[in-house]
Amino acid sequence: MTTVTLGIDVGGTNTKIGFVDRHGRCLASTHISTGADEPFSNFLENVFKTVKALSKEAGDIEMVAVGIGAPNANYYTGKIEEAVNLKGWGKEVAIADLMEEHFKVPVAITNDANAAALGEMKFGVAQGMKNFIVATLGTGLGSGIIVNGDLLYGHDGFAGELGHITVVEEGRTCGCGRRGCLETYVSATGIKRTMFELLADSNGNSALANKNFETLTAKDIFDAAEAGDELAKEAFEVTGEILGKSLADAIAIFSPEAIVLFGGLASAGDYITKPTRRAMEENCLHIFKGKTRLVVSNLEGDNTAILGSSALAWQEYEKKQNA
């Protein structure tokens, strides 16, 4: 019998579910519609039915814990609180308690960026590290901060929102309601906005000149840069410089041994890492220069989010075993 944990990654559209062993092997996985506009009870029923079917596919397993990554998930309360992209679920749902009651094993939740950090520490590029930051560069910018081997939650469970530090006074409007947040400049959405600003200031000398905002993607900008488009390359330069300066500030506070870039924008390789690393080093306080590595996640494939949630479950299981 193989001992496994269940990883559940709740997204605004789809939820990924899978069984993961101690070595990070996903023995069986699938995804379901989250049903963000439907009652939460519908989601729970769908998860329970799906896990039952998935356990038959996984074979001879013993599930010892469940980890959930979700927007606005509070590790301390076990609730998803005021998640704007889960409108049908109400102000808060006690997801951990309800799943624990059903599965009869420990259940823990945290947000997706925190789960990514735990996934990197247990299965990824941060194995063996005790002080590092993961920046998730997706539609927005999330972050998970590991200090002395523990995830930083803060007093209320919501610490680590680097995406919402102000980088430009009275800058771009953010989905959070504030202006000038880091994620409005450094994210898939942010680089699109930068690209359009550059196009507006140029003579249209770019392969992307005829694209509109709705159809343009960060992948389009990467492809254009690969094809030699100078304006697309500049978009990455601008994005990396803003990110690097912000990471230099984070280094002054946390002194991490590494910063891990995770997510779609991180897959642009040198286009994003070179300007980020340069700006980070140039803006670091002198005593921190050359001490923090900038690396890209080595977790790949469709089950990456499941691995992060599963790592949280393994952490909870091991805590109880060592108590």
PDB file of N, CA, C and O in Angstrom, residues 182-244:
ATOM      1  N   LEU A 182       2.623  46.200  -7.602  1.00  0.00           N
ATOM      2  CA  LEU A 182       3.632  45.483  -8.376  1.00  0.00           C
ATOM      3  C   LEU A 182       3.002  44.595  -9.433  1.00  0.00           C
ATOM      4  O   LEU A 182       3.494  44.529 -10.566  1.00  0.00           O
ATOM      5  N   GLU A 183       1.909  43.905  -9.103  1.00  0.00           N
ATOM      6  CA  GLU A 183       1.356  42.962 -10.069  1.00  0.00           C
ATOM      7  C   GLU A 183       0.743  43.645 -11.293  1.00  0.00           C
ATOM      8  O   GLU A 183       0.526  42.999 -12.312  1.00  0.00           O
ATOM      9  N   THR A 184       0.474  44.941 -11.210  1.00  0.00           N
ATOM     10  CA  THR A 184      -0.040  45.637 -12.397  1.00  0.00           C
ATOM     11  C   THR A 184       1.069  45.883 -13.417  1.00  0.00           C
ATOM     12  O   THR A 184       0.788  46.263 -14.560  1.00  0.00           O
ATOM     13  N   TYR A 185       2.316  45.673 -13.012  1.00  0.00           N
ATOM     14  CA  TYR A 185       3.467  45.833 -13.904  1.00  0.00           C
ATOM     15  C   TYR A 185       4.153  44.498 -14.176  1.00  0.00           C
ATOM     16  O   TYR A 185       4.698  44.289 -15.258  1.00  0.00           O
ATOM     17  N   VAL A 186       4.156  43.612 -13.193  1.00  0.00           N
ATOM     18  CA  VAL A 186       4.869  42.340 -13.315  1.00  0.00           C
ATOM     19  C   VAL A 186       3.878  41.190 -13.182  1.00  0.00           C
ATOM     20  O   VAL A 186       3.559  40.729 -12.080  1.00  0.00           O
ATOM     21  N   SER A 187       3.380  40.744 -14.309  1.00  0.00           N
ATOM     22  CA  SER A 187       2.413  39.647 -14.418  1.00  0.00           C
ATOM     23  C   SER A 187       2.117  39.517 -15.902  1.00  0.00           C
ATOM     24  O   SER A 187       2.559  40.348 -16.713  1.00  0.00           O
ATOM     25  N   ALA A 188       1.367  38.495 -16.264  1.00  0.00           N
ATOM     26  CA  ALA A 188       0.981  38.360 -17.674  1.00  0.00           C
ATOM     27  C   ALA A 188       0.153  39.567 -18.115  1.00  0.00           C
ATOM     28  O   ALA A 188       0.324  40.082 -19.226  1.00  0.00           O
ATOM     29  N   THR A 189      -0.723  40.016 -17.236  1.00  0.00           N
ATOM     30  CA  THR A 189      -1.528  41.202 -17.543  1.00  0.00           C
ATOM     31  C   THR A 189      -0.662  42.449 -17.567  1.00  0.00           C
ATOM     32  O   THR A 189      -0.822  43.323 -18.436  1.00  0.00           O
ATOM     33  N   GLY A 190       0.264  42.538 -16.620  1.00  0.00           N
ATOM     34  CA  GLY A 190       1.124  43.718 -16.521  1.00  0.00           C
ATOM     35  C   GLY A 190       1.994  43.925 -17.741  1.00  0.00           C
ATOM     36  O   GLY A 190       2.145  45.050 -18.235  1.00  0.00           O
ATOM     37  N   ILE A 191       2.585  42.837 -18.258  1.00  0.00           N
ATOM     38  CA  ILE A 191       3.464  42.996 -19.423  1.00  0.00           C
ATOM     39  C   ILE A 191       2.650  43.337 -20.662  1.00  0.00           C
ATOM     40  O   ILE A 191       3.137  44.051 -21.562  1.00  0.00           O
ATOM     41  N   LYS A 192       1.401  42.899 -20.721  1.00  0.00           N
ATOM     42  CA  LYS A 192       0.524  43.317 -21.819  1.00  0.00           C
ATOM     43  C   LYS A 192       0.309  44.830 -21.778  1.00  0.00           C
ATOM     44  O   LYS A 192       0.370  45.511 -22.809  1.00  0.00           O
ATOM     45  N   ARG A 193       0.059  45.353 -20.580  1.00  0.00           N
ATOM     46  CA  ARG A 193      -0.171  46.795 -20.438  1.00  0.00           C
ATOM     47  C   ARG A 193       1.096  47.573 -20.816  1.00  0.00           C
ATOM     48  O   ARG A 193       1.026  48.612 -21.472  1.00  0.00           O
ATOM     49  N   THR A 194       2.241  47.029 -20.410  1.00  0.00           N
ATOM     50  CA  THR A 194       3.510  47.664 -20.778  1.00  0.00           C
ATOM     51  C   THR A 194       3.702  47.651 -22.281  1.00  0.00           C
ATOM     52  O   THR A 194       4.125  48.651 -22.878  1.00  0.00           O
ATOM     53  N   MET A 195       3.391  46.522 -22.904  1.00  0.00           N
ATOM     54  CA  MET A 195       3.550  46.400 -24.355  1.00  0.00           C
ATOM     55  C   MET A 195       2.702  47.438 -25.077  1.00  0.00           C
ATOM     56  O   MET A 195       3.167  48.082 -26.038  1.00  0.00           O
ATOM     57  N   PHE A 196       1.487  47.647 -24.632  1.00  0.00           N
ATOM     58  CA  PHE A 196       0.624  48.617 -25.294  1.00  0.00           C
ATOM     59  C   PHE A 196       1.083  50.053 -25.061  1.00  0.00           C
ATOM     60  O   PHE A 196       0.938  50.913 -25.935  1.00  0.00           O
ATOM     61  N   GLU A 197       1.658  50.339 -23.905  1.00  0.00           N
ATOM     62  CA  GLU A 197       2.236  51.663 -23.668  1.00  0.00           C
ATOM     63  C   GLU A 197       3.411  51.907 -24.612  1.00  0.00           C
ATOM     64  O   GLU A 197       3.550  52.993 -25.183  1.00  0.00           O
ATOM     65  N   LEU A 198       4.250  50.882 -24.784  1.00  0.00           N
ATOM     66  CA  LEU A 198       5.391  51.015 -25.691  1.00  0.00           C
ATOM     67  C   LEU A 198       4.924  51.172 -27.135  1.00  0.00           C
ATOM     68  O   LEU A 198       5.479  51.977 -27.889  1.00  0.00           O
ATOM     69  N   LEU A 199       3.900  50.425 -27.520  1.00  0.00           N
ATOM     70  CA  LEU A 199       3.361  50.547 -28.878  1.00  0.00           C
ATOM     71  C   LEU A 199       2.789  51.939 -29.118  1.00  0.00           C
ATOM     72  O   LEU A 199       2.951  52.516 -30.201  1.00  0.00           O
ATOM     73  N   ALA A 200       2.130  52.497 -28.098  1.00  0.00           N
ATOM     74  CA  ALA A 200       1.537  53.826 -28.238  1.00  0.00           C
ATOM     75  C   ALA A 200       2.606  54.901 -28.412  1.00  0.00           C
ATOM     76  O   ALA A 200       2.380  55.925 -29.067  1.00  0.00           O
ATOM     77  N   ASP A 201       3.789  54.671 -27.800  1.00  0.00           N
ATOM     78  CA  ASP A 201       4.871  55.661 -27.867  1.00  0.00           C
ATOM     79  C   ASP A 201       5.794  55.443 -29.057  1.00  0.00           C
ATOM     80  O   ASP A 201       6.719  56.225 -29.278  1.00  0.00           O
ATOM     81  N   SER A 202       5.557  54.362 -29.808  1.00  0.00           N
ATOM     82  CA  SER A 202       6.435  54.070 -30.945  1.00  0.00           C
ATOM     83  C   SER A 202       5.715  54.405 -32.251  1.00  0.00           C
ATOM     84  O   SER A 202       4.578  54.851 -32.273  1.00  0.00           O
ATOM     85  N   ASN A 203       6.367  54.138 -33.329  1.00  0.00           N
ATOM     86  CA  ASN A 203       5.764  54.360 -34.645  1.00  0.00           C
ATOM     87  C   ASN A 203       5.109  53.094 -35.183  1.00  0.00           C
ATOM     88  O   ASN A 203       4.919  52.948 -36.386  1.00  0.00           O
ATOM     89  N   GLY A 204       4.793  52.176 -34.272  1.00  0.00           N
ATOM     90  CA  GLY A 204       4.149  50.939 -34.687  1.00  0.00           C
ATOM     91  C   GLY A 204       5.096  49.946 -35.322  1.00  0.00           C
ATOM     92  O   GLY A 204       4.656  49.019 -36.004  1.00  0.00           O
ATOM     93  N   ASN A 205       6.395  50.141 -35.087  1.00  0.00           N
ATOM     94  CA  ASN A 205       7.392  49.260 -35.692  1.00  0.00           C
ATOM     95  C   ASN A 205       7.555  47.997 -34.852  1.00  0.00           C
ATOM     96  O   ASN A 205       8.553  47.785 -34.178  1.00  0.00           O
ATOM     97  N   SER A 206       6.499  47.167 -34.887  1.00  0.00           N
ATOM     98  CA  SER A 206       6.502  45.932 -34.104  1.00  0.00           C
ATOM     99  C   SER A 206       5.530  44.950 -34.751  1.00  0.00           C
ATOM    100  O   SER A 206       4.501  45.339 -35.316  1.00  0.00           O
ATOM    101  N   ALA A 207       5.860  43.692 -34.643  1.00  0.00           N
ATOM    102  CA  ALA A 207       4.975  42.643 -35.169  1.00  0.00           C
ATOM    103  C   ALA A 207       3.652  42.601 -34.414  1.00  0.00           C
ATOM    104  O   ALA A 207       2.676  42.018 -34.884  1.00  0.00           O
ATOM    105  N   LEU A 208       3.628  43.232 -33.235  1.00  0.00           N
ATOM    106  CA  LEU A 208       2.425  43.209 -32.396  1.00  0.00           C
ATOM    107  C   LEU A 208       1.564  44.456 -32.572  1.00  0.00           C
ATOM    108  O   LEU A 208       0.570  44.626 -31.873  1.00  0.00           O
ATOM    109  N   ALA A 209       1.932  45.307 -33.498  1.00  0.00           N
ATOM    110  CA  ALA A 209       1.262  46.600 -33.659  1.00  0.00           C
ATOM    111  C   ALA A 209      -0.225  46.478 -33.949  1.00  0.00           C
ATOM    112  O   ALA A 209      -1.019  47.349 -33.568  1.00  0.00           O
ATOM    113  N   ASN A 210      -0.629  45.405 -34.607  1.00  0.00           N
ATOM    114  CA  ASN A 210      -2.038  45.256 -34.986  1.00  0.00           C
ATOM    115  C   ASN A 210      -2.844  44.405 -34.001  1.00  0.00           C
ATOM    116  O   ASN A 210      -4.024  44.136 -34.232  1.00  0.00           O
ATOM    117  N   LYS A 211      -2.212  44.002 -32.911  1.00  0.00           N
ATOM    118  CA  LYS A 211      -2.918  43.203 -31.895  1.00  0.00           C
ATOM    119  C   LYS A 211      -3.783  44.116 -31.032  1.00  0.00           C
ATOM    120  O   LYS A 211      -3.430  45.264 -30.761  1.00  0.00           O
ATOM    121  N   ASN A 212      -4.930  43.589 -30.560  1.00  0.00           N
ATOM    122  CA  ASN A 212      -5.703  44.350 -29.577  1.00  0.00           C
ATOM    123  C   ASN A 212      -5.496  43.737 -28.195  1.00  0.00           C
ATOM    124  O   ASN A 212      -4.999  42.616 -28.066  1.00  0.00           O
ATOM    125  N   PHE A 213      -5.898  44.468 -27.166  1.00  0.00           N
ATOM    126  CA  PHE A 213      -5.579  44.058 -25.800  1.00  0.00           C
ATOM    127  C   PHE A 213      -6.218  42.718 -25.442  1.00  0.00           C
ATOM    128  O   PHE A 213      -5.635  41.917 -24.707  1.00  0.00           O
ATOM    129  N   GLU A 214      -7.409  42.469 -25.955  1.00  0.00           N
ATOM    130  CA  GLU A 214      -8.116  41.238 -25.598  1.00  0.00           C
ATOM    131  C   GLU A 214      -7.429  40.000 -26.160  1.00  0.00           C
ATOM    132  O   GLU A 214      -7.413  38.944 -25.531  1.00  0.00           O
ATOM    133  N   THR A 215      -6.867  40.112 -27.343  1.00  0.00           N
ATOM    134  CA  THR A 215      -6.273  38.930 -27.986  1.00  0.00           C
ATOM    135  C   THR A 215      -4.780  38.765 -27.700  1.00  0.00           C
ATOM    136  O   THR A 215      -4.251  37.667 -27.804  1.00  0.00           O
ATOM    137  N   LEU A 216      -4.103  39.857 -27.342  1.00  0.00           N
ATOM    138  CA  LEU A 216      -2.665  39.763 -27.059  1.00  0.00           C
ATOM    139  C   LEU A 216      -2.423  38.953 -25.792  1.00  0.00           C
ATOM    140  O   LEU A 216      -3.125  39.110 -24.792  1.00  0.00           O
ATOM    141  N   THR A 217      -1.417  38.081 -25.826  1.00  0.00           N
ATOM    142  CA  THR A 217      -1.034  37.307 -24.643  1.00  0.00           C
ATOM    143  C   THR A 217       0.438  37.530 -24.335  1.00  0.00           C
ATOM    144  O   THR A 217       1.202  37.988 -25.187  1.00  0.00           O
ATOM    145  N   ALA A 218       0.829  37.175 -23.115  1.00  0.00           N
ATOM    146  CA  ALA A 218       2.244  37.256 -22.744  1.00  0.00           C
ATOM    147  C   ALA A 218       3.072  36.334 -23.636  1.00  0.00           C
ATOM    148  O   ALA A 218       4.218  36.644 -23.964  1.00  0.00           O
ATOM    149  N   LYS A 219       2.492  35.204 -24.038  1.00  0.00           N
ATOM    150  CA  LYS A 219       3.178  34.284 -24.949  1.00  0.00           C
ATOM    151  C   LYS A 219       3.439  34.953 -26.301  1.00  0.00           C
ATOM    152  O   LYS A 219       4.502  34.760 -26.905  1.00  0.00           O
ATOM    153  N   ASP A 220       2.505  35.775 -26.770  1.00  0.00           N
ATOM    154  CA  ASP A 220       2.710  36.515 -28.019  1.00  0.00           C
ATOM    155  C   ASP A 220       3.923  37.437 -27.903  1.00  0.00           C
ATOM    156  O   ASP A 220       4.709  37.566 -28.847  1.00  0.00           O
ATOM    157  N   ILE A 221       4.054  38.075 -26.749  1.00  0.00           N
ATOM    158  CA  ILE A 221       5.162  39.000 -26.546  1.00  0.00           C
ATOM    159  C   ILE A 221       6.483  38.231 -26.517  1.00  0.00           C
ATOM    160  O   ILE A 221       7.484  38.652 -27.101  1.00  0.00           O
ATOM    161  N   PHE A 222       6.474  37.069 -25.857  1.00  0.00           N
ATOM    162  CA  PHE A 222       7.670  36.216 -25.839  1.00  0.00           C
ATOM    163  C   PHE A 222       8.035  35.762 -27.246  1.00  0.00           C
ATOM    164  O   PHE A 222       9.200  35.832 -27.653  1.00  0.00           O
ATOM    165  N   ASP A 223       7.037  35.291 -28.009  1.00  0.00           N
ATOM    166  CA  ASP A 223       7.297  34.820 -29.369  1.00  0.00           C
ATOM    167  C   ASP A 223       7.864  35.936 -30.244  1.00  0.00           C
ATOM    168  O   ASP A 223       8.773  35.712 -31.059  1.00  0.00           O
ATOM    169  N   ALA A 224       7.331  37.148 -30.052  1.00  0.00           N
ATOM    170  CA  ALA A 224       7.829  38.287 -30.828  1.00  0.00           C
ATOM    171  C   ALA A 224       9.273  38.610 -30.443  1.00  0.00           C
ATOM    172  O   ALA A 224      10.112  38.898 -31.306  1.00  0.00           O
ATOM    173  N   ALA A 225       9.578  38.544 -29.155  1.00  0.00           N
ATOM    174  CA  ALA A 225      10.950  38.789 -28.697  1.00  0.00           C
ATOM    175  C   ALA A 225      11.896  37.752 -29.288  1.00  0.00           C
ATOM    176  O   ALA A 225      13.006  38.084 -29.749  1.00  0.00           O
ATOM    177  N   GLU A 226      11.459  36.494 -29.294  1.00  0.00           N
ATOM    178  CA  GLU A 226      12.263  35.418 -29.873  1.00  0.00           C
ATOM    179  C   GLU A 226      12.533  35.664 -31.356  1.00  0.00           C
ATOM    180  O   GLU A 226      13.595  35.298 -31.866  1.00  0.00           O
ATOM    181  N   ALA A 227      11.575  36.292 -32.026  1.00  0.00           N
ATOM    182  CA  ALA A 227      11.718  36.564 -33.463  1.00  0.00           C
ATOM    183  C   ALA A 227      12.500  37.847 -33.740  1.00  0.00           C
ATOM    184  O   ALA A 227      12.657  38.245 -34.890  1.00  0.00           O
ATOM    185  N   GLY A 228      12.981  38.490 -32.652  1.00  0.00           N
ATOM    186  CA  GLY A 228      13.816  39.675 -32.819  1.00  0.00           C
ATOM    187  C   GLY A 228      13.103  41.004 -32.691  1.00  0.00           C
ATOM    188  O   GLY A 228      13.692  42.064 -32.968  1.00  0.00           O
ATOM    189  N   ASP A 229      11.855  40.984 -32.253  1.00  0.00           N
ATOM    190  CA  ASP A 229      11.090  42.228 -32.109  1.00  0.00           C
ATOM    191  C   ASP A 229      11.654  43.054 -30.947  1.00  0.00           C
ATOM    192  O   ASP A 229      11.592  42.646 -29.786  1.00  0.00           O
ATOM    193  N   GLU A 230      12.225  44.215 -31.264  1.00  0.00           N
ATOM    194  CA  GLU A 230      12.909  45.021 -30.250  1.00  0.00           C
ATOM    195  C   GLU A 230      11.948  45.574 -29.205  1.00  0.00           C
ATOM    196  O   GLU A 230      12.290  45.710 -28.033  1.00  0.00           O
ATOM    197  N   LEU A 231      10.723  45.914 -29.621  1.00  0.00           N
ATOM    198  CA  LEU A 231       9.759  46.469 -28.675  1.00  0.00           C
ATOM    199  C   LEU A 231       9.295  45.400 -27.684  1.00  0.00           C
ATOM    200  O   LEU A 231       9.104  45.688 -26.495  1.00  0.00           O
ATOM    201  N   ALA A 232       9.148  44.173 -28.154  1.00  0.00           N
ATOM    202  CA  ALA A 232       8.783  43.068 -27.265  1.00  0.00           C
ATOM    203  C   ALA A 232       9.905  42.813 -26.256  1.00  0.00           C
ATOM    204  O   ALA A 232       9.660  42.580 -25.068  1.00  0.00           O
ATOM    205  N   LYS A 233      11.154  42.884 -26.740  1.00  0.00           N
ATOM    206  CA  LYS A 233      12.288  42.723 -25.818  1.00  0.00           C
ATOM    207  C   LYS A 233      12.288  43.828 -24.768  1.00  0.00           C
ATOM    208  O   LYS A 233      12.569  43.588 -23.591  1.00  0.00           O
ATOM    209  N   GLU A 234      11.949  45.036 -25.201  1.00  0.00           N
ATOM    210  CA  GLU A 234      11.920  46.162 -24.260  1.00  0.00           C
ATOM    211  C   GLU A 234      10.840  45.967 -23.201  1.00  0.00           C
ATOM    212  O   GLU A 234      11.024  46.350 -22.037  1.00  0.00           O
ATOM    213  N   ALA A 235       9.720  45.361 -23.594  1.00  0.00           N
ATOM    214  CA  ALA A 235       8.654  45.091 -22.626  1.00  0.00           C
ATOM    215  C   ALA A 235       9.166  44.189 -21.507  1.00  0.00           C
ATOM    216  O   ALA A 235       8.852  44.399 -20.324  1.00  0.00           O
ATOM    217  N   PHE A 236       9.958  43.179 -21.862  1.00  0.00           N
ATOM    218  CA  PHE A 236      10.551  42.316 -20.838  1.00  0.00           C
ATOM    219  C   PHE A 236      11.579  43.070 -20.008  1.00  0.00           C
ATOM    220  O   PHE A 236      11.681  42.859 -18.783  1.00  0.00           O
ATOM    221  N   GLU A 237      12.352  43.956 -20.633  1.00  0.00           N
ATOM    222  CA  GLU A 237      13.343  44.750 -19.899  1.00  0.00           C
ATOM    223  C   GLU A 237      12.662  45.608 -18.836  1.00  0.00           C
ATOM    224  O   GLU A 237      13.103  45.669 -17.683  1.00  0.00           O
ATOM    225  N   VAL A 238      11.588  46.288 -19.237  1.00  0.00           N
ATOM    226  CA  VAL A 238      10.850  47.141 -18.300  1.00  0.00           C
ATOM    227  C   VAL A 238      10.270  46.310 -17.159  1.00  0.00           C
ATOM    228  O   VAL A 238      10.382  46.671 -15.978  1.00  0.00           O
ATOM    229  N   THR A 239       9.683  45.179 -17.509  1.00  0.00           N
ATOM    230  CA  THR A 239       9.071  44.298 -16.507  1.00  0.00           C
ATOM    231  C   THR A 239      10.116  43.769 -15.530  1.00  0.00           C
ATOM    232  O   THR A 239       9.922  43.792 -14.310  1.00  0.00           O
ATOM    233  N   GLY A 240      11.237  43.305 -16.070  1.00  0.00           N
ATOM    234  CA  GLY A 240      12.297  42.758 -15.220  1.00  0.00           C
ATOM    235  C   GLY A 240      12.917  43.798 -14.311  1.00  0.00           C
ATOM    236  O   GLY A 240      13.249  43.508 -13.154  1.00  0.00           O
ATOM    237  N   GLU A 241      13.069  45.023 -14.810  1.00  0.00           N
ATOM    238  CA  GLU A 241      13.658  46.078 -13.987  1.00  0.00           C
ATOM    239  C   GLU A 241      12.763  46.401 -12.792  1.00  0.00           C
ATOM    240  O   GLU A 241      13.249  46.538 -11.659  1.00  0.00           O
ATOM    241  N   ILE A 242      11.466  46.490 -13.024  1.00  0.00           N
ATOM    242  CA  ILE A 242      10.550  46.769 -11.913  1.00  0.00           C
ATOM    243  C   ILE A 242      10.543  45.620 -10.913  1.00  0.00           C
ATOM    244  O   ILE A 242      10.589  45.840  -9.692  1.00  0.00           O
ATOM    245  N   LEU A 243      10.537  44.391 -11.417  1.00  0.00           N
ATOM    246  CA  LEU A 243      10.564  43.231 -10.523  1.00  0.00           C
ATOM    247  C   LEU A 243      11.864  43.193  -9.734  1.00  0.00           C
ATOM    248  O   LEU A 243      11.856  42.977  -8.511  1.00  0.00           O
ATOM    249  N   GLY A 244      12.985  43.402 -10.392  1.00  0.00           N
ATOM    250  CA  GLY A 244      14.284  43.338  -9.715  1.00  0.00           C
ATOM    251  C   GLY A 244      14.411  44.356  -8.588  1.00  0.00           C
ATOM    252  O   GLY A 244      14.922  44.038  -7.513  1.00  0.00           O
TER     253      GLY A 244
END
